[in-house]
XYZ file of C-alpha atoms in Angstrom:
312
model
C -20.179 5.545 12.386
C -18.421 2.232 13.039
C -15.411 2.590 15.290
C -12.126 1.181 14.074
C -10.512 1.274 17.521
C -8.634 -1.915 18.293
C -8.814 -3.257 14.720
C -5.811 -4.566 12.794
C -4.850 -3.552 9.246
C -3.505 -6.755 7.692
C -4.842 -6.698 4.124
C -8.048 -4.568 4.401
C -10.035 -7.528 3.021
C -12.250 -7.413 6.116
C -12.913 -3.658 5.929
C -16.229 -2.477 4.537
C -16.452 0.359 1.983
C -17.728 2.655 4.768
C -14.763 1.764 6.979
C -12.309 2.398 4.139
C -13.954 5.735 3.382
C -13.745 6.512 7.096
C -9.957 5.990 6.989
C -9.607 8.098 3.839
C -11.776 10.865 5.315
C -9.640 10.917 8.455
C -6.498 11.143 6.335
C -7.919 14.082 4.368
C -8.874 15.835 7.624
C -5.433 15.270 9.166
C -3.723 16.522 6.000
C -5.790 19.704 6.221
C -4.860 20.125 9.887
C -1.102 19.901 9.300
C -1.308 22.230 6.276
C -3.181 24.795 8.395
C -1.023 24.409 11.511
C -3.909 22.992 13.537
C -2.506 20.985 16.487
C -3.663 17.348 16.630
C -1.689 15.641 19.372
C -4.351 12.967 19.650
C -1.989 10.188 20.725
C 0.064 11.845 23.478
C 1.332 9.231 25.899
C 0.985 6.427 23.356
C 3.827 4.290 21.984
C 4.172 2.545 18.621
C 6.614 -0.319 17.969
C 7.929 -0.547 14.407
C 9.338 -3.960 13.438
C 11.100 -3.747 10.072
C 12.536 -6.925 8.524
C 12.782 -5.072 5.202
C 14.401 -1.640 4.783
C 12.260 1.309 3.758
C 12.527 5.064 3.540
C 8.949 6.202 2.840
C 7.323 3.732 5.233
C 9.656 4.370 8.148
C 9.719 8.144 7.757
C 5.964 8.414 7.221
C 5.139 6.392 10.338
C 7.762 8.119 12.507
C 6.543 11.525 11.339
C 2.943 10.416 11.878
C 3.863 9.614 15.464
C 5.568 13.001 15.885
C 2.538 14.888 14.539
C 0.066 13.016 16.741
C 2.195 12.978 19.901
C 2.938 9.233 19.954
C 6.414 7.848 20.607
C 7.794 5.509 17.900
C 10.285 2.737 18.699
C 12.091 1.507 15.563
C 13.383 -2.075 15.789
C 15.851 -3.416 13.223
C 15.739 -7.069 12.100
C 18.716 -8.022 14.293
C 17.045 -6.551 17.397
C 13.943 -8.757 17.327
C 14.483 -11.544 14.758
C 10.756 -12.237 14.605
C 10.123 -15.960 14.334
C 13.833 -16.786 14.713
C 15.184 -15.760 18.109
C 11.696 -15.640 19.619
C 8.407 -17.234 18.471
C 6.189 -14.700 16.773
C 3.318 -15.391 19.148
C 5.578 -14.427 22.081
C 6.617 -11.226 20.312
C 2.948 -10.304 19.917
C 2.083 -10.971 23.551
C 5.182 -9.253 24.984
C 4.925 -6.114 22.841
C 1.210 -5.832 23.655
C 2.231 -5.243 27.270
C 4.481 -2.350 26.315
C 3.040 -0.461 23.359
C -0.277 0.729 21.929
C 0.208 -0.467 18.324
C 2.658 -2.536 16.280
C 3.730 -1.627 12.727
C 5.428 -4.515 10.938
C 7.188 -4.690 7.552
C 8.280 -8.212 6.754
C 8.373 -10.994 4.168
C 5.720 -13.694 4.626
C 2.160 -12.480 5.144
C 1.411 -15.377 7.506
C 3.863 -13.804 9.997
C 1.700 -10.678 10.193
C -1.423 -12.777 10.653
C 0.215 -14.768 13.461
C 1.451 -11.592 15.142
C -2.062 -10.143 15.052
C -3.584 -13.336 16.430
C -1.492 -13.056 19.583
C -1.445 -9.258 19.908
C -3.983 -7.405 22.023
C -3.043 -4.068 20.392
C -3.589 -3.102 16.719
C -1.144 -4.565 14.201
C -0.557 -2.577 10.994
C 0.910 -4.334 7.954
C 3.487 -1.974 6.458
C 4.264 -4.473 3.645
C 4.472 -8.215 3.171
C 5.192 -10.274 0.086
C 1.436 -10.589 -0.492
C -0.130 -7.283 0.594
C 0.718 -3.568 0.900
C -2.501 -2.092 2.330
C -1.023 1.177 3.609
C 0.295 1.938 0.122
C -3.162 1.293 -1.347
C -4.796 3.693 1.121
C -2.366 6.457 0.119
C -2.915 5.617 -3.553
C -6.696 5.920 -3.397
C -6.470 9.063 -1.261
C -4.405 10.550 -4.102
C -6.898 9.438 -6.760
C -9.676 11.012 -4.688
C -7.735 14.294 -4.513
C -6.894 14.519 -8.216
C -10.136 13.092 -9.641
C -12.577 14.192 -6.890
C -14.208 10.748 -6.898
C -13.467 7.015 -6.845
C -16.676 5.710 -8.394
C -16.454 5.389 -12.195
C -12.662 5.643 -12.092
C -10.655 3.141 -14.135
C -7.166 2.338 -12.831
C -4.821 0.411 -15.135
C -2.001 -1.404 -13.371
C 0.815 -2.345 -15.767
C 3.555 -4.718 -14.648
C 4.221 -7.351 -12.017
C 1.137 -8.748 -10.258
C 2.798 -8.242 -6.884
C 1.772 -7.099 -3.393
C 1.040 -3.559 -4.617
C -1.239 -4.870 -7.365
C -2.973 -7.181 -4.886
C -3.800 -4.361 -2.481
C -4.921 -2.036 -5.285
C -7.357 -4.773 -6.358
C -8.682 -5.562 -2.877
C -9.145 -1.964 -1.741
C -10.169 -0.514 -5.105
C -12.904 -3.079 -5.687
C -14.522 -2.077 -2.385
C -14.304 1.634 -3.240
C -16.006 1.382 -6.644
C -12.879 1.546 -8.824
C -12.642 -0.490 -12.039
C -9.207 -2.063 -12.321
C -7.467 -3.498 -15.375
C -4.215 -5.368 -14.797
C -1.743 -5.999 -17.626
C 1.032 -8.441 -16.736
C 3.182 -10.886 -18.678
C 1.858 -14.438 -18.725
C 2.759 -16.110 -15.448
C 3.170 -12.807 -13.574
C -0.522 -11.901 -13.113
C -1.982 -11.393 -9.599
C -3.085 -14.665 -8.052
C -6.447 -16.081 -9.083
C -7.479 -15.957 -5.409
C -6.913 -12.185 -5.243
C -8.708 -11.608 -8.557
C -11.669 -13.707 -7.414
C -11.843 -11.788 -4.133
C -11.828 -8.436 -5.930
C -14.529 -9.554 -8.358
C -16.682 -10.669 -5.439
C -16.597 -7.127 -4.067
C -17.697 -5.634 -7.397
C -20.893 -7.658 -7.727
C -23.196 -4.840 -6.669
C -21.165 -1.798 -7.750
C -20.963 -2.114 -11.508
C -17.193 -1.693 -11.620
C -15.088 -4.215 -13.547
C -11.958 -6.217 -12.769
C -10.064 -7.387 -15.850
C -6.708 -9.086 -16.402
C -4.866 -9.083 -19.713
C -1.378 -9.592 -21.127
C -1.792 -6.501 -23.347
C -0.838 -3.183 -21.677
C -2.568 -1.151 -24.422
C -5.808 -3.021 -23.823
C -5.538 -2.319 -20.082
C -4.936 1.429 -20.391
C -7.753 2.078 -22.878
C -10.102 4.682 -21.303
C -8.061 4.594 -18.063
C -8.087 7.557 -15.664
C -4.992 6.323 -13.820
C -1.950 4.367 -15.024
C 0.065 2.729 -12.254
C 3.239 0.667 -12.262
C 5.848 -0.715 -9.879
C 9.407 -2.020 -10.183
C 9.856 -5.219 -12.168
C 12.020 -6.904 -9.495
C 11.058 -6.260 -5.879
C 13.179 -6.759 -2.763
C 14.062 -10.434 -2.483
C 13.905 -10.943 -6.288
C 17.364 -9.559 -7.061
C 18.522 -12.890 -8.529
C 15.723 -12.660 -11.126
C 16.590 -9.077 -12.097
C 18.143 -9.689 -15.517
C 15.518 -12.279 -16.446
C 12.710 -9.924 -15.444
C 14.134 -7.021 -17.489
C 13.629 -9.154 -20.592
C 10.202 -10.499 -19.583
C 8.750 -7.081 -18.698
C 10.392 -4.927 -21.423
C 7.100 -4.505 -23.316
C 5.331 -3.297 -20.151
C 7.198 -0.019 -19.733
C 4.993 2.993 -19.022
C 6.185 5.549 -21.558
C 4.657 8.481 -23.442
C 3.110 6.185 -26.058
C 1.326 4.113 -23.409
C 0.181 7.222 -21.519
C -1.233 8.604 -24.796
C -3.386 5.487 -25.161
C -5.298 6.327 -21.962
C -7.705 9.220 -21.388
C -6.102 12.625 -22.092
C -6.477 13.591 -18.426
C -5.040 10.326 -17.114
C -2.519 10.590 -14.284
C 0.559 8.462 -13.640
C 1.187 6.784 -10.278
C 4.066 4.744 -8.828
C 4.666 3.612 -5.257
C 8.385 4.529 -5.565
C 11.270 4.072 -5.707
C 11.025 4.146 -9.501
C 13.665 2.596 -11.731
C 13.598 5.201 -14.473
C 14.303 3.714 -17.872
C 12.925 0.335 -16.804
C 9.250 0.161 -15.751
C 8.754 3.885 -16.448
C 10.557 6.525 -18.458
C 12.031 9.633 -16.906
C 9.795 11.686 -19.210
C 6.609 10.200 -17.680
C 7.757 10.585 -14.052
C 8.610 14.244 -14.669
C 5.508 14.989 -16.751
C 2.548 17.131 -15.691
C 0.500 13.918 -15.569
C 2.674 12.438 -12.811
C 1.309 12.593 -9.262
C 3.930 10.305 -7.700
C 5.187 12.845 -5.169
C 1.683 13.792 -4.009
C 1.103 10.037 -3.716
C 4.295 9.649 -1.641
C 3.289 12.502 0.672
C -0.061 10.873 1.299
C 1.716 7.895 2.882
C 2.175 10.232 5.873
C -1.466 11.253 6.115
C -2.844 7.707 5.758
C -0.345 6.449 8.345
C -1.655 9.091 10.740
C -5.234 8.139 9.929
C -4.510 4.494 10.701
C -2.815 5.264 14.016
C -5.458 7.679 15.351
C -8.290 5.409 14.165
C -6.956 2.147 15.574
C -5.201 3.111 18.811
C -7.395 3.182 21.891
C -7.370 6.603 23.503
C -8.284 7.900 26.921
């Protein structure tokens, strides 16, 4: 089995299907261990720096808890404490932190900042969200699909809404894992052509399909999973009212869920704006797996840390 020790997780574009399945398998194993009270202090003596330019509850808590479960020590750094790229060049931050800690988790705005940090870091860098990618969310999402559907091959995931960082990572990771993905976004809000082309490249030998449409009902036809995200992400607050009008026909409601397979499940990376991109009825329905999905952020964070950090 290929070792992942020392690797970065920036977008997961460079991970093979076997390496992605390795991460998911580790997450499943670690979830079983914590549920059965099996100790797994695999990272005792290790330290993880967490640089957060953007606030988060699930990401921060999942990584800090992941450190607690595995014996690592997390150091949370607010934006004003580091000011990556402002008070200190990002390449210096990468080199200095590499002398102190065993991994760096970063949640920031521009994806190029994460790439620059990784270039100058000698310890693993984990992207906990940028404007372009959200790979740790995608790992938790596909772990959840695997749990509820018992497979990833021959699964169709319909993403309805803004073609944002969450959609990008679902496309990149899902295409490698054998998932067919249909995206329905308003015109002008689709995922970038570069991301779509990359995902299609990874489907050439698997038989799965990547499609993009402006019709949410076309996207969810025969879907096993319906997924959505907020219509205005952090940093887009000024566009909020405009986006409510543009995306109003892309709400995931009971009628849209009924247009998918009867056993389709609903997913959302949370927080959900109930009454906007999704109705309260759908979030609280038996088809919703959003809280199982949120819990799996913990187990995939642990899988990333124990897989990437050098031990011994």
